[in-house]
Amino acid sequence: DLSDAGVDNKDFLDYLIKKGYTKQELPIQNWKLSELLFTQEFYNREIALAKSEWDIIKSNEALTKLKPTSSIGINIGKSDSNEEISKNIYGGGISFIFESANKKIIRHEIAFNKTQSAYLAYQISVFEKKIKLLEDLISYIENQDLIIVQKKKVKLNQSILHMARKRFNLGLASQVDIDRHTLAISGAYQLLISLQIKQENLKRNLATHVGMKFQKFNQIPINVDHIKGTLEKSLESFRDIEKINEIKYTATLNSLSLRKLLADYAISESELKYEIAKQYPDYIFSPAYTYDLGNYIWSLGIDSVITSSKRNEILINRAKKIRGAQASKVYSYQLDLINKAENLVPKFE
């Protein structure tokens, strides 16, 4: 419920305590960068959806650890013969599957890799939402600075207009001068109002990013100075990385999108292994015991599905092509990532 999304929500307070906040620091008194990011991670609906999808896919891992289903059956019959010891026929049996070529292990491997891919998709969703939040937050800070400057311009224009009127009263200025300064102050006012409207819209965007109603979000002030300091420290730590090779390594190692592509490649690799394993048939064992007209009979049945070599070949070739496509995506993205890292370095020098 959106009405419950607030800084005084009990679950949210418990969440912040787990993140390292003390009870004395809560509830949040002003919006700093960490508070905005934690609130977004807790309340943002799109992030919550991505996490739910990850949880659902993760549950498949437990299913792949289970053995194939077995069956049990009972047979009851009756004969109309008067020559047998007994007219009753009873039987019972079970069936269980023996999987060859480690199919169960490979299925679990596929499910594990899909879980990793879903987890990284969730992390990418968190990262993308953080980027959008930061973009609007930086725009908010820049616009706040412009508002301060524009207010000074308005005040300056008011002073100039006041002096011009004094000069006009003394006969030292014309009506044209008064009109010119009046137009200047009017333009300055209009620009100030435009910046203030933009600031209001940016603040509403921030409320949407963190998953709260604007009325509740707006009750807490944004600590612009603290956020500026945090961003400047982050920039300084980035500038400390002097060598381009270190930046390449860091960008490649920390790239969630690249790790997601690698997880997708691992899925395709596991699925190829599974298609190869499916060439080998599974066996169904069916031991049974029967009491038939006075005779005690046991039996053992063995069944196997005969696979089509042509079908297996087609499925294996398709799996190889999918794996090749995933590998190409990894190489392409990695190259693009390194080139962007090289291009980024001069901008911070």
mmCIF file of C-alpha atoms in Angstrom:
data_model
loop_
_atom_site.group_PDB
_atom_site.id
_atom_site.type_symbol
_atom_site.label_atom_id
_atom_site.label_comp_id
_atom_site.label_asym_id
_atom_site.label_seq_id
_atom_site.Cartn_x
_atom_site.Cartn_y
_atom_site.Cartn_z
ATOM 1 C CA ASP A 1 0.000 0.000 0.000
ATOM 2 C CA LEU A 2 1.471 3.360 -1.077
ATOM 3 C CA SER A 3 0.021 5.058 1.990
ATOM 4 C CA ASP A 4 2.312 2.910 4.184
ATOM 5 C CA ALA A 5 5.458 4.036 2.334
ATOM 6 C CA GLY A 6 7.058 6.474 4.740
ATOM 7 C CA VAL A 7 10.138 7.009 6.869
ATOM 8 C CA ASP A 8 8.284 5.970 10.031
ATOM 9 C CA ASN A 9 7.149 2.581 8.689
ATOM 10 C CA LYS A 10 8.213 -0.129 11.170
ATOM 11 C CA ASP A 11 9.486 -2.554 8.529
ATOM 12 C CA PHE A 12 11.456 0.247 6.900
ATOM 13 C CA LEU A 13 12.988 1.244 10.235
ATOM 14 C CA ASP A 14 13.995 -2.389 10.883
ATOM 15 C CA TYR A 15 15.522 -2.495 7.402
ATOM 16 C CA LEU A 16 17.614 0.633 8.092
ATOM 17 C CA ILE A 17 18.806 -0.798 11.421
ATOM 18 C CA LYS A 18 20.033 -3.882 9.541
ATOM 19 C CA LYS A 19 21.896 -1.510 7.215
ATOM 20 C CA GLY A 20 23.786 -0.041 10.180
ATOM 21 C CA TYR A 21 21.625 2.820 11.424
ATOM 22 C CA THR A 22 21.094 3.288 15.150
ATOM 23 C CA LYS A 23 17.701 3.895 16.734
ATOM 24 C CA GLN A 24 18.851 7.406 17.677
ATOM 25 C CA GLU A 25 19.343 8.247 13.975
ATOM 26 C CA LEU A 26 15.808 7.206 13.075
ATOM 27 C CA PRO A 27 13.429 8.140 11.672
ATOM 28 C CA ILE A 28 15.217 9.994 8.843
ATOM 29 C CA GLN A 29 15.375 13.737 9.503
ATOM 30 C CA ASN A 30 16.782 14.878 6.151
ATOM 31 C CA TRP A 31 17.472 13.307 2.781
ATOM 32 C CA LYS A 32 21.146 12.484 2.243
ATOM 33 C CA LEU A 33 22.456 10.282 -0.541
ATOM 34 C CA SER A 34 22.539 7.032 1.457
ATOM 35 C CA GLU A 35 19.014 7.622 2.824
ATOM 36 C CA LEU A 36 17.649 8.176 -0.686
ATOM 37 C CA LEU A 37 19.311 5.026 -2.028
ATOM 38 C CA PHE A 38 18.202 2.817 0.878
ATOM 39 C CA THR A 39 14.648 4.141 0.641
ATOM 40 C CA GLN A 40 14.589 3.433 -3.080
ATOM 41 C CA GLU A 41 15.848 -0.115 -2.573
ATOM 42 C CA PHE A 42 13.135 -0.755 0.026
ATOM 43 C CA TYR A 43 10.105 0.947 -1.552
ATOM 44 C CA ASN A 44 10.650 1.037 -5.327
ATOM 45 C CA ARG A 45 8.075 -1.293 -6.939
ATOM 46 C CA GLU A 46 10.125 -2.175 -10.009
ATOM 47 C CA ILE A 47 13.029 -3.277 -7.831
ATOM 48 C CA ALA A 48 10.617 -5.343 -5.722
ATOM 49 C CA LEU A 49 9.262 -6.997 -8.893
ATOM 50 C CA ALA A 50 12.762 -7.926 -10.080
ATOM 51 C CA LYS A 51 13.522 -9.425 -6.662
ATOM 52 C CA SER A 52 10.297 -11.466 -6.748
ATOM 53 C CA GLU A 53 11.241 -12.862 -10.165
ATOM 54 C CA TRP A 54 14.650 -13.818 -8.792
ATOM 55 C CA ASP A 55 13.045 -15.572 -5.788
ATOM 56 C CA ILE A 56 10.688 -17.523 -8.074
ATOM 57 C CA ILE A 57 13.503 -18.724 -10.327
ATOM 58 C CA LYS A 58 15.642 -19.558 -7.303
ATOM 59 C CA SER A 59 12.953 -21.966 -6.064
ATOM 60 C CA ASN A 60 13.553 -24.111 -9.173
ATOM 61 C CA GLU A 61 16.943 -25.125 -7.773
ATOM 62 C CA ALA A 62 15.286 -27.103 -4.982
ATOM 63 C CA LEU A 63 13.049 -28.876 -7.503
ATOM 64 C CA THR A 64 15.998 -30.077 -9.594
ATOM 65 C CA LYS A 65 17.508 -31.791 -6.528
ATOM 66 C CA LEU A 66 14.501 -34.105 -6.262
ATOM 67 C CA LYS A 67 14.603 -37.606 -7.720
ATOM 68 C CA PRO A 68 12.348 -38.437 -10.691
ATOM 69 C CA THR A 69 8.865 -39.436 -9.626
ATOM 70 C CA SER A 70 8.156 -43.103 -8.924
ATOM 71 C CA SER A 71 4.825 -44.917 -9.085
ATOM 72 C CA ILE A 72 3.167 -47.731 -7.160
ATOM 73 C CA GLY A 73 0.193 -49.839 -8.189
ATOM 74 C CA ILE A 74 -2.057 -52.687 -6.996
ATOM 75 C CA ASN A 75 -3.936 -55.184 -9.180
ATOM 76 C CA ILE A 76 -6.942 -57.176 -7.961
ATOM 77 C CA GLY A 77 -8.775 -59.774 -10.007
ATOM 78 C CA LYS A 78 -10.981 -62.854 -9.753
ATOM 79 C CA SER A 79 -11.269 -65.994 -11.866
ATOM 80 C CA ASP A 80 -14.452 -68.077 -12.536
ATOM 81 C CA SER A 81 -12.481 -71.318 -12.784
ATOM 82 C CA ASN A 82 -13.361 -74.130 -10.313
ATOM 83 C CA GLU A 83 -10.116 -76.001 -10.932
ATOM 84 C CA GLU A 84 -7.689 -73.545 -9.352
ATOM 85 C CA ILE A 85 -6.652 -73.435 -5.711
ATOM 86 C CA SER A 86 -7.870 -69.882 -5.449
ATOM 87 C CA LYS A 87 -10.094 -67.751 -7.635
ATOM 88 C CA ASN A 88 -8.464 -64.521 -6.419
ATOM 89 C CA ILE A 89 -5.684 -62.648 -8.211
ATOM 90 C CA TYR A 90 -3.641 -60.026 -6.383
ATOM 91 C CA GLY A 91 -0.670 -58.050 -7.584
ATOM 92 C CA GLY A 92 1.439 -55.076 -6.680
ATOM 93 C CA GLY A 93 4.413 -53.292 -8.142
ATOM 94 C CA ILE A 94 6.431 -50.111 -8.264
ATOM 95 C CA SER A 95 8.183 -48.231 -11.055
ATOM 96 C CA PHE A 96 11.175 -45.961 -10.722
ATOM 97 C CA ILE A 97 13.390 -44.196 -13.219
ATOM 98 C CA PHE A 98 17.140 -44.472 -13.441
ATOM 99 C CA GLU A 99 18.578 -41.450 -15.258
ATOM 100 C CA SER A 100 21.822 -41.892 -17.135
ATOM 101 C CA ALA A 101 24.573 -39.406 -18.093
ATOM 102 C CA ASN A 102 24.184 -37.276 -14.923
ATOM 103 C CA LYS A 103 21.018 -35.592 -16.206
ATOM 104 C CA LYS A 104 19.899 -34.685 -12.683
ATOM 105 C CA ILE A 105 23.198 -32.911 -11.952
ATOM 106 C CA ILE A 106 23.046 -31.032 -15.252
ATOM 107 C CA ARG A 107 19.457 -29.923 -14.593
ATOM 108 C CA HIS A 108 20.554 -28.527 -11.244
ATOM 109 C CA GLU A 109 23.449 -26.780 -12.987
ATOM 110 C CA ILE A 110 21.005 -25.158 -15.432
ATOM 111 C CA ALA A 111 18.732 -24.043 -12.591
ATOM 112 C CA PHE A 112 21.700 -22.660 -10.636
ATOM 113 C CA ASN A 113 22.915 -20.654 -13.633
ATOM 114 C CA LYS A 114 19.403 -19.317 -14.240
ATOM 115 C CA THR A 115 19.272 -18.238 -10.598
ATOM 116 C CA GLN A 116 22.552 -16.383 -11.040
ATOM 117 C CA SER A 117 21.230 -14.707 -14.185
ATOM 118 C CA ALA A 118 18.006 -13.677 -12.418
ATOM 119 C CA TYR A 119 19.973 -12.350 -9.440
ATOM 120 C CA LEU A 120 22.138 -10.237 -11.740
ATOM 121 C CA ALA A 121 19.006 -9.002 -13.535
ATOM 122 C CA TYR A 122 17.745 -7.897 -10.126
ATOM 123 C CA GLN A 123 21.059 -6.168 -9.384
ATOM 124 C CA ILE A 124 20.962 -4.450 -12.787
ATOM 125 C CA SER A 125 17.445 -3.224 -12.025
ATOM 126 C CA VAL A 126 18.691 -1.768 -8.715
ATOM 127 C CA PHE A 127 21.676 -0.180 -10.485
ATOM 128 C CA GLU A 128 19.571 1.342 -13.278
ATOM 129 C CA LYS A 129 17.102 2.805 -10.789
ATOM 130 C CA LYS A 130 20.016 4.259 -8.799
ATOM 131 C CA ILE A 131 21.396 5.874 -11.964
ATOM 132 C CA LYS A 132 18.046 7.493 -12.743
ATOM 133 C CA LEU A 133 17.773 8.698 -9.149
ATOM 134 C CA LEU A 134 21.289 10.160 -9.270
ATOM 135 C CA GLU A 135 20.651 11.860 -12.610
ATOM 136 C CA ASP A 136 17.582 13.664 -11.285
ATOM 137 C CA LEU A 137 19.317 14.352 -7.963
ATOM 138 C CA ILE A 138 22.271 16.012 -9.720
ATOM 139 C CA SER A 139 19.841 17.990 -11.875
ATOM 140 C CA TYR A 140 18.058 19.052 -8.692
ATOM 141 C CA ILE A 141 21.320 20.246 -7.115
ATOM 142 C CA GLU A 142 22.403 22.094 -10.268
ATOM 143 C CA ASN A 143 18.982 23.680 -10.581
ATOM 144 C CA GLN A 144 19.117 24.702 -6.908
ATOM 145 C CA ASP A 145 22.383 26.531 -7.582
ATOM 146 C CA LEU A 146 20.811 28.234 -10.607
ATOM 147 C CA ILE A 147 17.868 29.358 -8.466
ATOM 148 C CA ILE A 148 20.258 30.922 -5.930
ATOM 149 C CA VAL A 149 22.124 32.728 -8.713
ATOM 150 C CA GLN A 150 18.883 33.834 -10.359
ATOM 151 C CA LYS A 151 17.515 35.214 -7.078
ATOM 152 C CA LYS A 152 20.664 37.323 -6.808
ATOM 153 C CA LYS A 153 20.111 38.551 -10.369
ATOM 154 C CA VAL A 154 16.519 39.479 -9.554
ATOM 155 C CA LYS A 155 17.670 41.370 -6.469
ATOM 156 C CA LEU A 156 20.371 43.115 -8.484
ATOM 157 C CA ASN A 157 17.873 44.099 -11.189
ATOM 158 C CA GLN A 158 15.540 45.436 -8.507
ATOM 159 C CA SER A 159 18.347 47.603 -7.168
ATOM 160 C CA ILE A 160 19.213 48.848 -10.644
ATOM 161 C CA LEU A 161 15.558 49.658 -11.342
ATOM 162 C CA HIS A 162 15.311 51.490 -8.027
ATOM 163 C CA MET A 163 18.393 53.584 -8.877
ATOM 164 C CA ALA A 164 17.049 54.234 -12.388
ATOM 165 C CA ARG A 165 13.819 55.612 -10.950
ATOM 166 C CA LYS A 166 15.782 57.896 -8.650
ATOM 167 C CA ARG A 167 17.796 59.117 -11.624
ATOM 168 C CA PHE A 168 14.580 59.553 -13.596
ATOM 169 C CA ASN A 169 13.103 61.689 -10.810
ATOM 170 C CA LEU A 170 16.239 63.835 -10.904
ATOM 171 C CA GLY A 171 15.986 64.163 -14.648
ATOM 172 C CA LEU A 172 19.154 62.121 -15.242
ATOM 173 C CA ALA A 173 17.415 59.146 -16.932
ATOM 174 C CA SER A 174 14.657 58.728 -19.497
ATOM 175 C CA GLN A 175 11.477 56.624 -19.536
ATOM 176 C CA VAL A 176 13.241 54.360 -22.000
ATOM 177 C CA ASP A 177 15.785 53.516 -19.294
ATOM 178 C CA ILE A 178 12.970 52.741 -16.863
ATOM 179 C CA ASP A 179 11.218 50.491 -19.423
ATOM 180 C CA ARG A 180 14.456 48.686 -20.280
ATOM 181 C CA HIS A 181 15.209 47.885 -16.630
ATOM 182 C CA THR A 182 11.560 46.911 -16.029
ATOM 183 C CA LEU A 183 11.758 44.409 -18.914
ATOM 184 C CA ALA A 184 15.048 43.058 -17.524
ATOM 185 C CA ILE A 185 13.583 42.449 -14.088
ATOM 186 C CA SER A 186 10.474 40.887 -15.654
ATOM 187 C CA GLY A 187 12.646 38.475 -17.653
ATOM 188 C CA ALA A 188 14.648 37.637 -14.557
ATOM 189 C CA TYR A 189 11.460 36.913 -12.619
ATOM 190 C CA GLN A 190 10.109 34.679 -15.395
ATOM 191 C CA LEU A 191 13.360 32.691 -15.506
ATOM 192 C CA LEU A 192 13.299 32.330 -11.713
ATOM 193 C CA ILE A 193 9.710 31.045 -11.794
ATOM 194 C CA SER A 194 10.649 28.620 -14.588
ATOM 195 C CA LEU A 195 13.565 27.270 -12.513
ATOM 196 C CA GLN A 196 11.328 26.916 -9.443
ATOM 197 C CA ILE A 197 8.720 24.976 -11.450
ATOM 198 C CA LYS A 198 11.477 22.717 -12.773
ATOM 199 C CA GLN A 199 12.731 22.211 -9.208
ATOM 200 C CA GLU A 200 9.265 21.147 -8.089
ATOM 201 C CA ASN A 201 9.041 18.620 -10.937
ATOM 202 C CA LEU A 202 12.510 17.255 -10.159
ATOM 203 C CA LYS A 203 11.531 16.774 -6.518
ATOM 204 C CA ARG A 204 8.418 14.879 -7.634
ATOM 205 C CA ASN A 205 10.650 12.676 -9.800
ATOM 206 C CA LEU A 206 12.834 11.945 -6.770
ATOM 207 C CA ALA A 207 9.762 10.939 -4.775
ATOM 208 C CA THR A 208 8.768 8.550 -7.589
ATOM 209 C CA HIS A 209 12.291 7.079 -7.740
ATOM 210 C CA VAL A 210 12.278 6.231 -4.027
ATOM 211 C CA GLY A 211 8.708 4.855 -4.201
ATOM 212 C CA MET A 212 6.961 7.371 -1.943
ATOM 213 C CA LYS A 213 4.072 9.786 -2.342
ATOM 214 C CA PHE A 214 5.252 13.340 -2.934
ATOM 215 C CA GLN A 215 3.423 14.674 0.126
ATOM 216 C CA LYS A 216 5.372 12.361 2.459
ATOM 217 C CA PHE A 217 8.656 12.757 0.615
ATOM 218 C CA ASN A 218 8.389 16.546 0.686
ATOM 219 C CA GLN A 219 7.996 16.606 4.479
ATOM 220 C CA ILE A 220 11.728 15.903 4.805
ATOM 221 C CA PRO A 221 14.280 18.443 3.509
ATOM 222 C CA ILE A 222 16.962 17.457 1.013
ATOM 223 C CA ASN A 223 20.445 18.016 2.469
ATOM 224 C CA VAL A 224 22.037 19.414 -0.691
ATOM 225 C CA ASP A 225 25.380 20.336 0.922
ATOM 226 C CA HIS A 226 25.902 16.852 2.370
ATOM 227 C CA ILE A 227 24.986 15.208 -0.944
ATOM 228 C CA LYS A 228 27.454 17.473 -2.781
ATOM 229 C CA GLY A 229 30.215 16.461 -0.365
ATOM 230 C CA THR A 230 29.451 12.761 -0.801
ATOM 231 C CA LEU A 231 29.499 13.013 -4.602
ATOM 232 C CA GLU A 232 32.781 14.970 -4.551
ATOM 233 C CA LYS A 233 34.412 12.316 -2.352
ATOM 234 C CA SER A 234 33.259 9.609 -4.755
ATOM 235 C CA LEU A 235 34.744 11.547 -7.666
ATOM 236 C CA GLU A 236 38.045 11.949 -5.855
ATOM 237 C CA SER A 237 38.259 8.223 -5.157
ATOM 238 C CA PHE A 238 37.700 7.587 -8.860
ATOM 239 C CA ARG A 239 40.490 10.007 -9.786
ATOM 240 C CA ASP A 240 42.852 8.079 -7.497
ATOM 241 C CA ILE A 241 42.836 5.257 -10.047
ATOM 242 C CA GLU A 242 45.699 6.504 -12.187
ATOM 243 C CA LYS A 243 46.406 3.726 -14.650
ATOM 244 C CA ILE A 244 44.028 3.012 -17.494
ATOM 245 C CA ASN A 245 44.618 -0.726 -17.116
ATOM 246 C CA GLU A 246 43.295 -0.519 -13.565
ATOM 247 C CA ILE A 247 40.185 1.239 -14.839
ATOM 248 C CA LYS A 248 39.711 -1.413 -17.542
ATOM 249 C CA TYR A 249 40.087 -4.165 -14.963
ATOM 250 C CA THR A 250 37.697 -2.496 -12.507
ATOM 251 C CA ALA A 251 35.107 -1.747 -15.200
ATOM 252 C CA THR A 252 35.213 -5.315 -16.492
ATOM 253 C CA LEU A 253 35.195 -6.946 -13.055
ATOM 254 C CA ASN A 254 32.369 -4.812 -11.665
ATOM 255 C CA SER A 255 30.143 -4.705 -14.735
ATOM 256 C CA LEU A 256 26.816 -6.294 -13.804
ATOM 257 C CA SER A 257 25.745 -6.457 -17.445
ATOM 258 C CA LEU A 258 28.886 -8.386 -18.383
ATOM 259 C CA ARG A 259 28.400 -10.778 -15.470
ATOM 260 C CA LYS A 260 24.772 -11.242 -16.570
ATOM 261 C CA LEU A 261 25.943 -12.117 -20.091
ATOM 262 C CA LEU A 262 28.435 -14.602 -18.633
ATOM 263 C CA ALA A 263 25.639 -16.197 -16.587
ATOM 264 C CA ASP A 264 23.490 -16.456 -19.732
ATOM 265 C CA TYR A 265 26.441 -18.075 -21.511
ATOM 266 C CA ALA A 266 26.760 -20.569 -18.645
ATOM 267 C CA ILE A 267 23.059 -21.399 -19.088
ATOM 268 C CA SER A 268 23.560 -22.085 -22.793
ATOM 269 C CA GLU A 269 26.626 -24.213 -22.011
ATOM 270 C CA SER A 270 24.657 -26.281 -19.469
ATOM 271 C CA GLU A 271 21.718 -26.682 -21.850
ATOM 272 C CA LEU A 272 24.115 -27.952 -24.519
ATOM 273 C CA LYS A 273 25.447 -30.506 -22.025
ATOM 274 C CA TYR A 274 21.876 -31.541 -21.269
ATOM 275 C CA GLU A 275 21.042 -32.049 -24.952
ATOM 276 C CA ILE A 276 24.153 -34.219 -25.308
ATOM 277 C CA ALA A 277 23.185 -36.204 -22.198
ATOM 278 C CA LYS A 278 19.685 -36.791 -23.605
ATOM 279 C CA GLN A 279 21.244 -38.976 -26.305
ATOM 280 C CA TYR A 280 21.605 -41.642 -23.648
ATOM 281 C CA PRO A 281 18.337 -43.356 -22.717
ATOM 282 C CA ASP A 282 16.847 -43.501 -19.242
ATOM 283 C CA TYR A 283 15.615 -46.797 -17.817
ATOM 284 C CA ILE A 284 12.367 -47.532 -16.018
ATOM 285 C CA PHE A 285 12.567 -50.473 -13.601
ATOM 286 C CA SER A 286 9.266 -52.085 -12.652
ATOM 287 C CA PRO A 287 9.587 -54.883 -10.079
ATOM 288 C CA ALA A 288 6.262 -56.567 -9.287
ATOM 289 C CA TYR A 289 4.768 -59.368 -7.186
ATOM 290 C CA THR A 290 1.606 -61.275 -8.116
ATOM 291 C CA TYR A 291 -0.554 -63.907 -6.406
ATOM 292 C CA ASP A 292 -2.214 -65.554 -9.386
ATOM 293 C CA LEU A 293 -4.663 -68.443 -8.858
ATOM 294 C CA GLY A 294 -2.636 -69.953 -6.069
ATOM 295 C CA ASN A 295 0.763 -69.195 -7.598
ATOM 296 C CA TYR A 296 3.216 -66.629 -6.187
ATOM 297 C CA ILE A 297 4.911 -64.843 -9.073
ATOM 298 C CA TRP A 298 7.508 -62.044 -9.052
ATOM 299 C CA SER A 299 8.656 -60.173 -12.109
ATOM 300 C CA LEU A 300 11.010 -57.364 -13.142
ATOM 301 C CA GLY A 301 10.306 -55.110 -16.080
ATOM 302 C CA ILE A 302 12.838 -52.803 -17.716
ATOM 303 C CA ASP A 303 11.719 -50.133 -20.172
ATOM 304 C CA SER A 304 13.664 -47.522 -22.075
ATOM 305 C CA VAL A 305 12.655 -44.806 -24.499
ATOM 306 C CA ILE A 306 14.552 -45.131 -27.751
ATOM 307 C CA THR A 307 15.820 -41.698 -28.785
ATOM 308 C CA SER A 308 16.065 -40.476 -32.366
ATOM 309 C CA SER A 309 19.662 -39.815 -33.372
ATOM 310 C CA LYS A 310 18.520 -37.299 -35.995
ATOM 311 C CA ARG A 311 16.400 -35.410 -33.457
ATOM 312 C CA ASN A 312 19.281 -35.400 -30.971
ATOM 313 C CA GLU A 313 21.638 -34.064 -33.632
ATOM 314 C CA ILE A 314 19.269 -31.186 -34.483
ATOM 315 C CA LEU A 315 18.782 -30.244 -30.826
ATOM 316 C CA ILE A 316 22.532 -30.395 -30.103
ATOM 317 C CA ASN A 317 23.351 -28.211 -33.124
ATOM 318 C CA ARG A 318 20.711 -25.700 -32.050
ATOM 319 C CA ALA A 319 22.159 -25.612 -28.527
ATOM 320 C CA LYS A 320 25.641 -25.038 -29.981
ATOM 321 C CA LYS A 321 24.382 -22.085 -32.025
ATOM 322 C CA ILE A 322 22.722 -20.561 -28.965
ATOM 323 C CA ARG A 323 25.955 -20.953 -27.012
ATOM 324 C CA GLY A 324 27.911 -19.345 -29.862
ATOM 325 C CA ALA A 325 25.503 -16.399 -29.945
ATOM 326 C CA GLN A 326 25.865 -15.903 -26.194
ATOM 327 C CA ALA A 327 29.666 -16.014 -26.495
ATOM 328 C CA SER A 328 29.550 -13.328 -29.201
ATOM 329 C CA LYS A 329 27.466 -11.104 -26.929
ATOM 330 C CA VAL A 330 30.061 -11.484 -24.153
ATOM 331 C CA TYR A 331 33.020 -10.618 -26.414
ATOM 332 C CA SER A 332 31.192 -7.694 -28.016
ATOM 333 C CA TYR A 333 30.090 -6.163 -24.720
ATOM 334 C CA GLN A 334 33.510 -6.642 -23.128
ATOM 335 C CA LEU A 335 35.193 -4.836 -26.035
ATOM 336 C CA ASP A 336 32.657 -2.002 -25.860
ATOM 337 C CA LEU A 337 33.202 -1.716 -22.110
ATOM 338 C CA ILE A 338 36.989 -1.447 -22.432
ATOM 339 C CA ASN A 339 36.743 1.153 -25.218
ATOM 340 C CA LYS A 340 34.331 3.263 -23.154
ATOM 341 C CA ALA A 341 36.685 3.059 -20.169
ATOM 342 C CA GLU A 342 39.562 4.337 -22.330
ATOM 343 C CA ASN A 343 37.404 7.190 -23.605
ATOM 344 C CA LEU A 344 36.278 8.120 -20.095
ATOM 345 C CA VAL A 345 39.722 8.571 -18.555
ATOM 346 C CA PRO A 346 40.763 11.818 -20.328
ATOM 347 C CA LYS A 347 37.556 13.518 -19.163
ATOM 348 C CA PHE A 348 38.679 13.194 -15.526
ATOM 349 C CA GLU A 349 42.280 14.270 -16.060
#
